[in-house]
XYZ file of C-alpha atoms in Angstrom:
668
model
C 33.029 40.932 -56.453
C 29.458 40.816 -57.619
C 27.999 43.610 -59.670
C 24.682 43.332 -57.930
C 23.871 44.646 -54.326
C 21.364 43.699 -51.984
C 19.618 46.734 -50.373
C 17.296 46.112 -47.448
C 14.651 48.676 -46.773
C 13.221 49.652 -43.421
C 10.255 47.341 -43.960
C 12.441 44.437 -44.329
C 11.812 44.180 -48.152
C 14.963 43.551 -50.275
C 16.002 44.924 -53.677
C 18.730 43.755 -55.942
C 20.437 46.682 -57.603
C 23.508 47.306 -59.700
C 26.692 48.506 -57.859
C 26.828 52.267 -58.084
C 23.062 52.840 -57.851
C 22.329 55.981 -55.861
C 19.570 56.264 -53.039
C 17.884 58.708 -55.347
C 17.499 56.107 -58.091
C 16.121 53.647 -55.556
C 13.571 56.247 -54.410
C 12.569 56.821 -57.955
C 12.019 53.103 -58.514
C 9.726 52.859 -55.532
C 7.625 55.820 -56.725
C 7.588 59.316 -57.990
C 6.161 60.755 -54.769
C 9.141 59.333 -52.707
C 11.614 60.500 -55.591
C 10.555 63.996 -55.015
C 10.338 63.857 -51.135
C 13.657 62.052 -50.614
C 16.581 64.530 -49.728
C 19.103 62.269 -48.162
C 19.580 58.620 -46.794
C 20.937 56.670 -43.976
C 23.030 53.675 -45.048
C 23.647 51.127 -42.383
C 22.631 53.790 -39.856
C 25.018 56.551 -41.236
C 23.880 59.703 -42.994
C 24.422 59.415 -46.711
C 24.242 61.650 -49.780
C 21.060 60.914 -51.881
C 23.265 61.072 -54.945
C 26.244 59.074 -53.757
C 26.658 55.668 -55.458
C 26.197 52.558 -53.182
C 29.187 50.173 -53.190
C 28.195 47.301 -50.863
C 25.261 45.461 -49.490
C 23.303 47.707 -47.077
C 20.393 48.641 -45.059
C 18.969 51.761 -46.700
C 16.486 54.256 -45.082
C 15.536 57.289 -47.166
C 15.201 60.683 -45.421
C 12.241 63.082 -46.070
C 11.182 66.235 -44.524
C 9.038 63.943 -42.056
C 12.437 62.794 -40.648
C 12.794 66.231 -39.220
C 15.918 65.916 -37.132
C 18.005 64.340 -40.141
C 16.333 66.730 -42.581
C 17.213 69.755 -40.565
C 20.729 68.654 -40.081
C 21.156 68.207 -43.823
C 19.801 71.654 -44.769
C 21.587 73.371 -41.981
C 24.800 72.015 -43.096
C 23.936 73.088 -46.616
C 23.039 76.678 -45.528
C 26.485 76.957 -43.717
C 28.173 75.997 -46.998
C 26.052 78.420 -49.195
C 26.923 81.172 -46.451
C 30.601 80.464 -46.938
C 30.307 80.552 -50.877
C 28.371 83.842 -50.650
C 30.915 85.534 -48.338
C 33.801 84.707 -50.501
C 31.898 85.836 -53.585
C 31.109 89.301 -51.984
C 34.384 89.713 -50.194
C 37.305 88.463 -52.196
C 40.334 87.575 -50.197
C 38.211 86.222 -47.211
C 39.632 82.836 -45.921
C 37.091 80.139 -44.916
C 37.670 78.060 -41.768
C 34.922 75.981 -40.237
C 31.112 76.050 -40.344
C 28.804 73.447 -38.690
C 25.183 73.085 -38.088
C 23.738 74.060 -34.663
C 20.747 73.124 -32.682
C 18.793 75.799 -34.451
C 20.827 76.887 -37.480
C 24.302 77.197 -38.478
C 27.470 79.480 -38.343
C 30.691 79.848 -40.300
C 33.947 81.463 -39.144
C 35.790 83.739 -41.468
C 39.129 85.376 -41.686
C 38.229 88.624 -43.563
C 40.845 90.203 -45.888
C 40.358 93.856 -44.602
C 38.018 94.337 -41.803
C 35.857 92.242 -39.335
C 32.164 91.710 -40.587
C 29.325 93.640 -39.003
C 25.617 93.051 -38.987
C 25.297 95.698 -41.552
C 26.839 93.041 -43.981
C 24.141 90.498 -43.288
C 21.470 91.876 -45.787
C 23.922 91.607 -48.741
C 25.116 88.218 -47.730
C 21.566 86.878 -47.475
C 20.779 88.259 -50.891
C 23.826 86.561 -52.393
C 22.814 83.176 -50.638
C 19.446 83.364 -52.303
C 21.173 83.838 -55.586
C 23.319 80.679 -55.134
C 20.113 78.791 -53.955
C 18.268 80.021 -57.081
C 21.047 78.775 -59.363
C 20.327 75.171 -58.186
C 24.021 74.322 -58.330
C 24.573 70.637 -57.987
C 26.618 69.564 -54.843
C 29.060 67.001 -55.784
C 31.241 64.850 -53.616
C 34.991 64.378 -54.500
C 37.839 62.521 -52.750
C 41.267 64.087 -52.767
C 44.734 62.883 -51.591
C 45.612 64.789 -48.454
C 48.894 66.234 -49.931
C 46.986 67.358 -53.040
C 44.270 69.212 -51.180
C 46.836 70.792 -48.744
C 48.733 72.128 -51.806
C 45.375 73.296 -53.407
C 44.408 75.228 -50.147
C 47.896 76.779 -49.843
C 47.933 77.898 -53.587
C 44.489 79.568 -52.964
C 45.841 81.462 -49.774
C 43.551 79.365 -47.513
C 46.007 78.841 -44.709
C 43.429 77.957 -42.116
C 42.043 75.235 -44.309
C 45.549 73.931 -45.193
C 46.382 73.608 -41.463
C 43.100 71.871 -40.916
C 43.711 69.452 -43.753
C 47.163 68.576 -42.471
C 45.892 67.755 -38.911
C 42.737 65.770 -39.676
C 43.077 62.089 -38.584
C 43.014 59.313 -41.153
C 39.656 57.534 -41.538
C 38.732 54.260 -39.927
C 40.305 52.347 -42.823
C 43.599 54.193 -42.449
C 43.221 56.243 -45.621
C 44.764 59.625 -45.823
C 42.130 60.800 -48.484
C 40.017 63.652 -47.600
C 36.455 64.725 -48.810
C 35.444 67.968 -50.505
C 32.125 69.068 -51.718
C 31.740 71.263 -54.880
C 29.013 73.672 -55.295
C 28.676 73.674 -59.139
C 32.072 73.869 -60.801
C 33.518 77.084 -59.247
C 33.570 76.673 -55.434
C 34.204 73.787 -52.998
C 34.832 73.248 -49.220
C 36.346 70.478 -47.189
C 33.574 68.538 -45.486
C 32.757 65.051 -44.525
C 28.915 65.510 -45.655
C 26.470 64.488 -46.419
C 24.610 67.220 -48.377
C 21.495 67.697 -50.368
C 21.758 67.022 -54.226
C 21.828 70.754 -55.133
C 21.445 74.290 -53.605
C 18.012 74.400 -55.052
C 16.691 71.960 -52.597
C 16.966 74.618 -49.904
C 14.000 76.875 -49.440
C 15.317 80.440 -49.942
C 12.779 81.858 -47.557
C 13.607 79.493 -44.716
C 16.763 80.974 -43.450
C 17.833 84.277 -41.700
C 21.297 85.526 -40.842
C 20.904 86.543 -37.171
C 24.272 88.098 -35.863
C 28.046 88.496 -36.030
C 30.508 87.883 -33.276
C 34.290 87.291 -32.838
C 35.651 83.896 -32.347
C 39.151 82.540 -31.901
C 40.400 79.965 -34.469
C 39.757 76.609 -32.926
C 38.499 78.240 -29.786
C 42.060 79.247 -28.513
C 42.518 82.855 -27.506
C 46.245 82.585 -28.543
C 45.093 82.162 -32.130
C 43.698 84.544 -34.649
C 40.489 86.449 -34.112
C 37.853 85.448 -36.757
C 34.406 86.776 -37.841
C 31.632 84.287 -36.954
C 28.392 84.756 -38.786
C 25.499 82.987 -37.374
C 22.177 81.982 -39.045
C 18.972 80.043 -38.421
C 17.884 77.561 -40.951
C 14.804 75.430 -41.447
C 12.772 73.331 -43.874
C 10.247 76.052 -44.828
C 9.195 79.472 -44.176
C 6.541 78.352 -41.637
C 9.171 76.706 -39.375
C 11.357 79.784 -39.695
C 8.575 82.291 -38.705
C 7.704 80.072 -35.685
C 11.248 79.991 -34.675
C 11.558 83.872 -34.955
C 8.467 84.134 -32.948
C 10.059 81.992 -30.292
C 13.160 84.133 -30.358
C 11.097 87.275 -29.895
C 9.260 85.734 -26.976
C 12.665 84.488 -25.535
C 14.049 87.959 -25.774
C 11.194 89.338 -23.701
C 12.032 86.493 -21.198
C 15.724 87.082 -21.076
C 16.856 86.411 -17.399
C 19.699 88.933 -17.882
C 17.231 91.765 -18.708
C 14.481 90.785 -16.350
C 17.269 90.361 -13.571
C 18.207 93.987 -14.087
C 14.525 95.215 -14.279
C 13.617 93.477 -11.166
C 16.838 94.214 -9.397
C 17.749 90.640 -8.768
C 21.446 90.368 -9.625
C 24.216 91.739 -11.805
C 27.476 90.576 -13.245
C 30.527 92.672 -13.976
C 34.113 92.303 -15.410
C 35.709 92.354 -11.921
C 34.376 88.863 -11.352
C 33.983 87.176 -14.761
C 31.522 84.487 -14.320
C 30.437 85.062 -10.830
C 27.102 86.571 -9.755
C 26.500 89.583 -7.412
C 23.192 88.672 -5.900
C 21.052 91.707 -4.788
C 18.665 91.358 -1.811
C 15.643 90.350 -3.991
C 17.550 87.830 -6.009
C 19.062 86.273 -2.989
C 15.528 85.893 -1.638
C 14.578 83.626 -4.413
C 17.765 81.691 -3.802
C 16.836 81.321 -0.063
C 13.463 80.081 -0.807
C 14.741 77.520 -3.263
C 17.350 76.475 -0.687
C 14.705 75.965 2.077
C 12.490 74.019 -0.320
C 15.157 71.700 -1.306
C 16.405 71.278 2.305
C 12.813 70.100 3.244
C 12.755 67.679 0.329
C 16.008 66.066 1.074
C 15.487 65.931 4.859
C 12.354 64.074 4.071
C 14.052 61.776 1.761
C 16.698 60.771 4.249
C 19.666 62.649 3.246
C 22.439 64.078 5.636
C 23.658 67.555 4.805
C 27.356 68.185 4.878
C 29.856 70.885 4.033
C 33.164 70.465 2.405
C 36.310 72.649 1.623
C 36.597 74.816 -1.320
C 40.396 74.094 -1.945
C 41.900 70.653 -1.821
C 45.519 69.414 -2.623
C 46.231 68.469 -6.305
C 47.332 65.047 -5.120
C 43.666 64.478 -4.196
C 42.481 65.594 -7.717
C 45.102 63.231 -9.210
C 43.774 60.366 -7.234
C 40.267 61.032 -8.335
C 41.320 61.392 -11.961
C 39.984 64.976 -12.225
C 43.664 66.385 -12.594
C 44.211 64.314 -15.675
C 40.826 64.512 -17.282
C 39.489 67.837 -16.118
C 42.458 70.182 -15.170
C 41.992 72.650 -18.017
C 38.649 73.483 -16.464
C 40.101 74.007 -12.880
C 41.410 77.109 -10.995
C 44.821 75.921 -9.623
C 46.263 77.664 -6.659
C 50.004 77.551 -5.491
C 50.263 76.336 -1.949
C 52.817 78.833 -0.884
C 52.980 82.519 0.080
C 53.391 84.638 -3.228
C 56.568 86.585 -3.716
C 55.857 90.284 -3.118
C 59.217 91.437 -4.754
C 58.588 93.098 -8.293
C 61.628 91.717 -9.910
C 61.000 88.030 -8.725
C 58.569 85.361 -10.037
C 55.154 85.389 -8.147
C 55.425 81.619 -7.500
C 58.628 79.519 -7.127
C 59.337 76.362 -9.179
C 58.897 74.447 -6.131
C 55.383 75.344 -5.385
C 52.941 72.647 -4.439
C 49.504 73.006 -6.187
C 45.983 72.965 -5.008
C 42.835 73.621 -6.792
C 39.349 75.106 -6.110
C 36.957 72.273 -6.353
C 34.978 71.907 -9.716
C 32.826 69.318 -8.127
C 31.942 67.904 -4.792
C 32.195 64.163 -5.180
C 35.825 63.475 -4.101
C 35.235 65.347 -0.794
C 32.147 63.187 -0.104
C 34.120 60.044 -0.525
C 36.596 61.481 1.946
C 33.667 61.944 4.346
C 32.410 58.358 3.676
C 36.030 57.014 4.444
C 36.036 58.464 7.935
C 35.458 55.531 10.274
C 34.534 51.945 9.302
C 31.173 51.584 7.498
C 28.937 48.532 7.803
C 26.540 47.391 5.126
C 23.778 47.975 7.628
C 24.605 51.904 7.323
C 23.883 51.708 3.652
C 22.465 53.551 1.702
C 24.289 56.735 3.062
C 22.971 59.662 1.356
C 25.243 62.793 1.679
C 23.841 66.184 0.525
C 25.635 69.476 0.003
C 24.746 72.974 -1.253
C 28.216 72.857 -2.719
C 30.013 76.031 -4.110
C 32.062 74.900 -7.133
C 34.368 76.761 -9.618
C 35.078 75.935 -13.215
C 37.376 77.827 -15.572
C 34.998 78.255 -18.296
C 36.333 80.577 -21.212
C 35.067 84.133 -21.134
C 33.421 83.802 -24.470
C 31.307 80.792 -23.167
C 29.814 82.780 -20.157
C 26.200 83.561 -20.454
C 24.347 85.322 -17.574
C 23.282 82.788 -15.001
C 23.063 79.990 -17.443
C 27.008 79.563 -17.791
C 29.054 80.813 -14.927
C 32.363 80.154 -13.371
C 31.084 80.077 -9.731
C 28.050 78.050 -8.930
C 26.327 76.134 -6.252
C 24.947 72.623 -6.923
C 22.172 70.900 -5.055
C 24.481 67.959 -5.024
C 24.155 64.581 -3.345
C 26.043 61.299 -3.432
C 24.245 58.031 -2.317
C 26.748 55.275 -1.157
C 24.833 51.977 -1.456
C 25.192 48.273 -2.047
C 24.749 46.606 -5.384
C 21.378 45.391 -4.475
C 20.077 48.943 -3.452
C 21.054 50.646 -6.743
C 17.624 50.059 -8.626
C 15.685 51.140 -5.616
C 17.662 54.188 -4.855
C 17.546 55.316 -8.503
C 13.811 54.633 -8.559
C 13.187 56.689 -5.350
C 15.274 59.560 -6.855
C 13.130 59.528 -10.043
C 10.057 59.960 -7.900
C 11.695 62.769 -5.861
C 12.668 64.570 -9.109
C 9.218 64.063 -10.553
C 7.578 65.646 -7.516
C 9.814 68.652 -7.428
C 9.633 69.352 -11.242
C 5.955 69.258 -11.029
C 5.954 71.596 -8.111
C 7.486 74.109 -10.363
C 5.156 73.498 -13.278
C 7.556 71.775 -15.588
C 7.094 68.983 -17.833
C 10.185 66.755 -18.688
C 11.854 63.838 -20.682
C 14.461 61.453 -19.444
C 17.594 60.500 -21.266
C 20.149 57.797 -20.633
C 23.645 59.094 -21.514
C 25.868 56.095 -22.342
C 29.635 55.501 -22.217
C 31.795 58.105 -24.030
C 34.990 57.314 -26.053
C 37.274 58.352 -23.233
C 36.431 56.838 -20.013
C 37.549 54.979 -16.852
C 36.567 51.399 -16.027
C 36.160 48.143 -17.838
C 33.422 47.350 -20.456
C 31.715 44.934 -17.990
C 31.575 47.713 -15.482
C 29.845 50.084 -18.045
C 27.578 47.343 -19.127
C 26.242 46.691 -15.638
C 26.061 50.492 -14.706
C 23.957 51.329 -17.909
C 21.854 48.295 -17.333
C 21.044 49.300 -13.649
C 20.027 52.902 -14.550
C 17.907 51.474 -17.555
C 16.162 49.039 -15.244
C 15.474 51.617 -12.593
C 13.668 53.967 -14.997
C 11.606 50.974 -16.423
C 10.741 49.979 -12.823
C 9.507 53.658 -12.147
C 7.399 53.500 -15.203
C 9.222 56.376 -16.907
C 10.889 54.567 -19.886
C 7.968 55.612 -22.156
C 7.362 57.924 -25.042
C 5.280 60.164 -22.553
C 8.533 60.939 -20.679
C 10.575 61.395 -23.925
C 12.656 58.375 -22.983
C 15.852 58.164 -25.195
C 19.356 56.722 -24.955
C 22.185 59.057 -25.975
C 25.361 57.193 -27.034
C 28.627 58.838 -26.088
C 27.102 61.439 -23.782
C 28.077 59.876 -20.260
C 30.695 61.299 -17.916
C 34.143 59.858 -18.103
C 33.440 57.861 -14.962
C 29.708 56.868 -15.166
C 26.672 56.759 -17.351
C 23.869 59.022 -16.286
C 20.148 59.711 -16.499
C 19.466 63.310 -17.506
C 16.123 65.248 -16.833
C 15.379 67.664 -19.657
C 12.660 70.276 -18.532
C 10.384 71.851 -21.185
C 9.713 75.614 -20.515
C 6.719 77.693 -21.288
C 7.828 78.453 -24.847
C 8.961 74.885 -25.735
C 12.711 75.092 -25.058
C 14.464 72.334 -23.218
C 16.967 72.533 -20.435
C 19.061 69.740 -19.093
C 19.023 70.006 -15.334
C 18.823 67.029 -13.097
C 20.979 63.997 -13.318
C 21.922 60.738 -11.463
C 25.120 58.771 -12.410
C 25.943 55.169 -11.270
C 29.622 55.335 -10.457
C 31.989 52.213 -9.621
C 35.139 54.252 -10.701
C 35.692 56.823 -8.125
C 35.071 54.536 -5.059
C 37.675 52.237 -6.354
C 40.290 55.087 -7.128
C 39.685 56.701 -3.716
C 39.651 53.337 -1.832
C 36.052 53.814 -0.376
C 34.720 50.443 1.164
C 32.333 49.055 3.662
C 32.215 45.818 5.668
C 29.790 43.525 4.121
C 27.653 40.936 5.612
C 30.281 38.254 4.685
C 32.747 40.202 6.953
C 34.842 41.362 3.790
C 35.568 44.790 2.526
C 33.494 45.701 -0.583
C 33.395 48.833 -2.740
C 30.183 50.772 -2.490
C 28.362 52.106 -5.526
C 28.307 55.823 -5.683
C 25.261 57.530 -7.186
C 26.011 61.137 -8.143
C 22.748 63.158 -8.286
C 21.333 66.647 -8.616
C 17.862 68.026 -9.265
C 18.244 71.789 -9.805
C 21.712 71.203 -11.283
C 23.013 74.634 -10.099
C 20.968 77.220 -8.166
C 22.268 79.882 -10.526
C 21.130 78.207 -13.720
C 17.852 77.026 -12.154
C 17.002 80.566 -11.165
C 17.721 81.740 -14.651
C 15.468 78.977 -16.093
C 12.698 79.896 -13.697
C 12.904 83.585 -14.516
C 12.574 82.778 -18.273
C 10.051 80.100 -17.814
C 7.787 82.475 -15.806
C 8.800 85.595 -17.701
C 9.644 87.087 -14.301
C 6.059 86.526 -12.933
C 7.422 83.997 -10.228
C 4.993 81.790 -8.247
C 3.793 83.874 -5.268
C 5.856 81.676 -2.913
C 9.117 82.489 -4.612
C 8.362 86.060 -5.565
C 11.073 88.293 -3.660
C 8.360 90.797 -2.877
C 4.928 89.169 -2.762
C 2.904 92.333 -2.163
C 2.986 96.050 -2.127
C 0.612 98.182 -0.134
C 0.119 101.430 -2.264
C -1.824 104.513 -1.087
C -4.032 106.617 -3.143
C -3.911 109.524 -0.838
C -1.799 110.565 2.230
C -4.715 110.077 4.546
C -4.443 106.401 4.114
C -0.837 106.255 5.079
C -1.257 105.077 8.699
C -3.807 102.352 7.480
C -1.321 101.264 4.880
C 1.138 100.708 7.728
C -1.359 98.828 9.602
C -1.958 96.487 6.528
C 1.637 95.907 6.171
C 2.111 95.093 9.695
C -0.708 92.487 9.374
C 0.648 90.849 6.190
C 4.118 90.710 7.712
C 2.920 89.106 10.783
C 1.384 86.411 8.420
C 4.795 85.837 6.871
C 4.129 87.752 3.638
C 7.065 89.685 2.107
C 5.569 93.124 1.743
C 6.544 96.664 0.860
C 4.741 99.752 1.315
C 4.400 102.705 -1.263
C 3.286 106.007 0.257
C 4.976 108.185 -2.354
C 3.137 111.348 -3.588
C 2.634 109.716 -7.062
C -0.554 108.885 -9.027
C -1.897 105.329 -8.362
C -1.571 104.375 -12.030
C 2.117 105.237 -11.869
C 2.644 103.064 -8.974
C 0.620 100.120 -10.560
C 2.947 100.350 -13.594
C 6.038 100.455 -11.662
C 5.339 97.497 -9.392
C 3.999 95.634 -12.407
C 7.387 96.026 -14.046
C 8.918 94.633 -10.915
C 6.649 91.608 -11.286
C 4.963 91.938 -7.810
C 2.169 89.340 -7.585
C -0.172 91.406 -5.515
C -0.841 95.244 -5.342
C -3.019 96.132 -2.325
C -4.432 99.605 -2.890
C -5.745 101.675 -0.163
C -7.414 105.129 -0.171
C -9.657 106.941 2.490
C -12.641 104.692 1.945
C -10.578 101.484 2.378
C -9.074 103.141 5.590
C -12.479 103.862 6.994
C -13.902 100.434 6.046
C -10.903 98.268 7.031
C -10.685 96.797 3.484
C -8.041 96.624 0.622
C -8.445 96.693 -3.170
C -6.458 93.771 -4.399
C -5.114 93.892 -7.829
C -3.242 90.719 -9.121
C -0.341 91.221 -11.450
C -1.487 91.234 -15.208
C -5.140 91.687 -14.317
C -7.126 94.851 -14.845
C -9.874 93.967 -12.430
C -9.542 94.609 -8.717
C -11.264 92.899 -5.765
C -12.286 94.774 -2.702
C -12.180 92.548 0.604
C -11.729 92.971 4.275
C -7.955 93.345 5.385
C -8.306 90.039 7.303
C -9.581 88.186 4.164
C -6.850 89.541 2.103
C -4.233 88.554 4.548
C -5.635 84.814 4.576
C -5.766 84.877 0.694
C -2.076 85.908 0.371
C -0.925 83.551 3.069
C -2.514 80.607 1.298
C -0.985 81.469 -2.114
C 2.387 82.348 -0.630
C 2.685 78.947 1.098
C 5.371 76.825 -0.784
C 3.704 73.772 -2.744
C 5.269 71.184 -0.481
C 3.897 72.781 2.612
C 0.192 72.997 1.455
C -2.426 70.784 2.900
């Protein structure tokens, strides 16, 4: 074995270095600026400690703060470890469990010795974290034999870590060794890494502990309840401040609060994860449903309706029973026993399930009758109500629910139609998202580790989706084109549309998936031009994703100030004096006749009170009328959020509101 290694840098240049040289040493050899800036590395594409010795020839890329995604992953991982060390310093006897980085920070789950942690504990923990950072403790990687590490954890009273160490799989080479990282010489944690060179590489002003919650060990409600401490971590204080500002803005836009303030919907424990839609909220739903129906009718879809409950054997055939059953609501197909001393369901019960998705039922519709190649593509659409058994702790307003309705469609097509169908869907999605004022990026989610189908089948499906996006001109940096290994569904790769909202957050909503597996499993076929039976390709697609979640996104994107055509109440006619009540009723009648959703407010309240109240309700237009307006046949129009008002004849006001209340797809 040679003592010299060949290290290839991103520009293609090569360096000969001694075995055991670290990425930090190579950075220093390149120049002092890079030595100071480098905080980590990628070795053959994998994240790697800046101070870890190199043991073989490799491609090396040094990570600096400019490589923001990698840099943030490193610092957030380190913040999580510093958090755990700080907690164990302040609260002796606390057991550590697990603490990953997240999209905007980190968390760590603890088993406290005496009481659950509260948010009152956070300032002291933050202060201790800053002491650890100021100490600039080296972070050192060390390899332990599994048995030795388990014994160490058990001796320290760390039962959760001991259990975790005993269950971790062997690495790719089959080794049972496990990795720990020391913080100085007095604290360590089990971790794959990588980490920064020392705690002092973290900016002590670039993190904030945000909240505390309960969490079950390993997410199982049958296990011990732990205390989870959340934090947000960044490269510098400027990034942290910008994030905290976004959080403040997001709190103002929280769809749960606005939904209550605007009387749109509510949720309650009697129906975990299901929405009680109030009249105003359901009006938004109906407008979206009408908009989508116009869009899919124009695009050649045929709307269907399928059962809520199907036999478990159907779900076994589709593969969902084996791959997805833990997320399904199952139902015994027998009359429940009403005797108090007998089991509710017999051991012989046949099982059914509420549908978690619509696709198997659409295949069953396709299979009715013999299909010819001339009938393809066949585009079946459904506003399909589905149920998924999400854990209680994962539910979140409209964004994560158990009962939801998808704008779901499945396109059954021939091989030669795939690219054109996906391209047409891309154009349809583009038009719809732009109608709502969203920009978006497109991602291609590739095959996951657990999947159905052959490698050749996946190669072909991924290539077809990629080619369709290229043909549509969307595989460009302008549309944030990116490929995501391992993120596809178990039966198909998929294109994903990620919307960007008004405060820069992204939301994954639309998707289209190219599926050869389900038609095969459920025996769907058509008669081709050669007279033989062939399998159709099944394209699963959605644009809103679900109505519930899309409405939640819209509420937050617009901060409740929905476009006029979507607003549940588009105008309120409010009187200044009672002498104008009859004229106000006349104005309401004219607006109603023009298709405007309008309310009347003739209460004996000051006009400023009425303005404030209807502003909180996010009503787009307030039409104020007093005696002068009644005598002159005018109204004073005040737009939401504006101080100025415009006095115009009633007929002109009706025309103005009618134009603005017209959905975007119906405007000339």
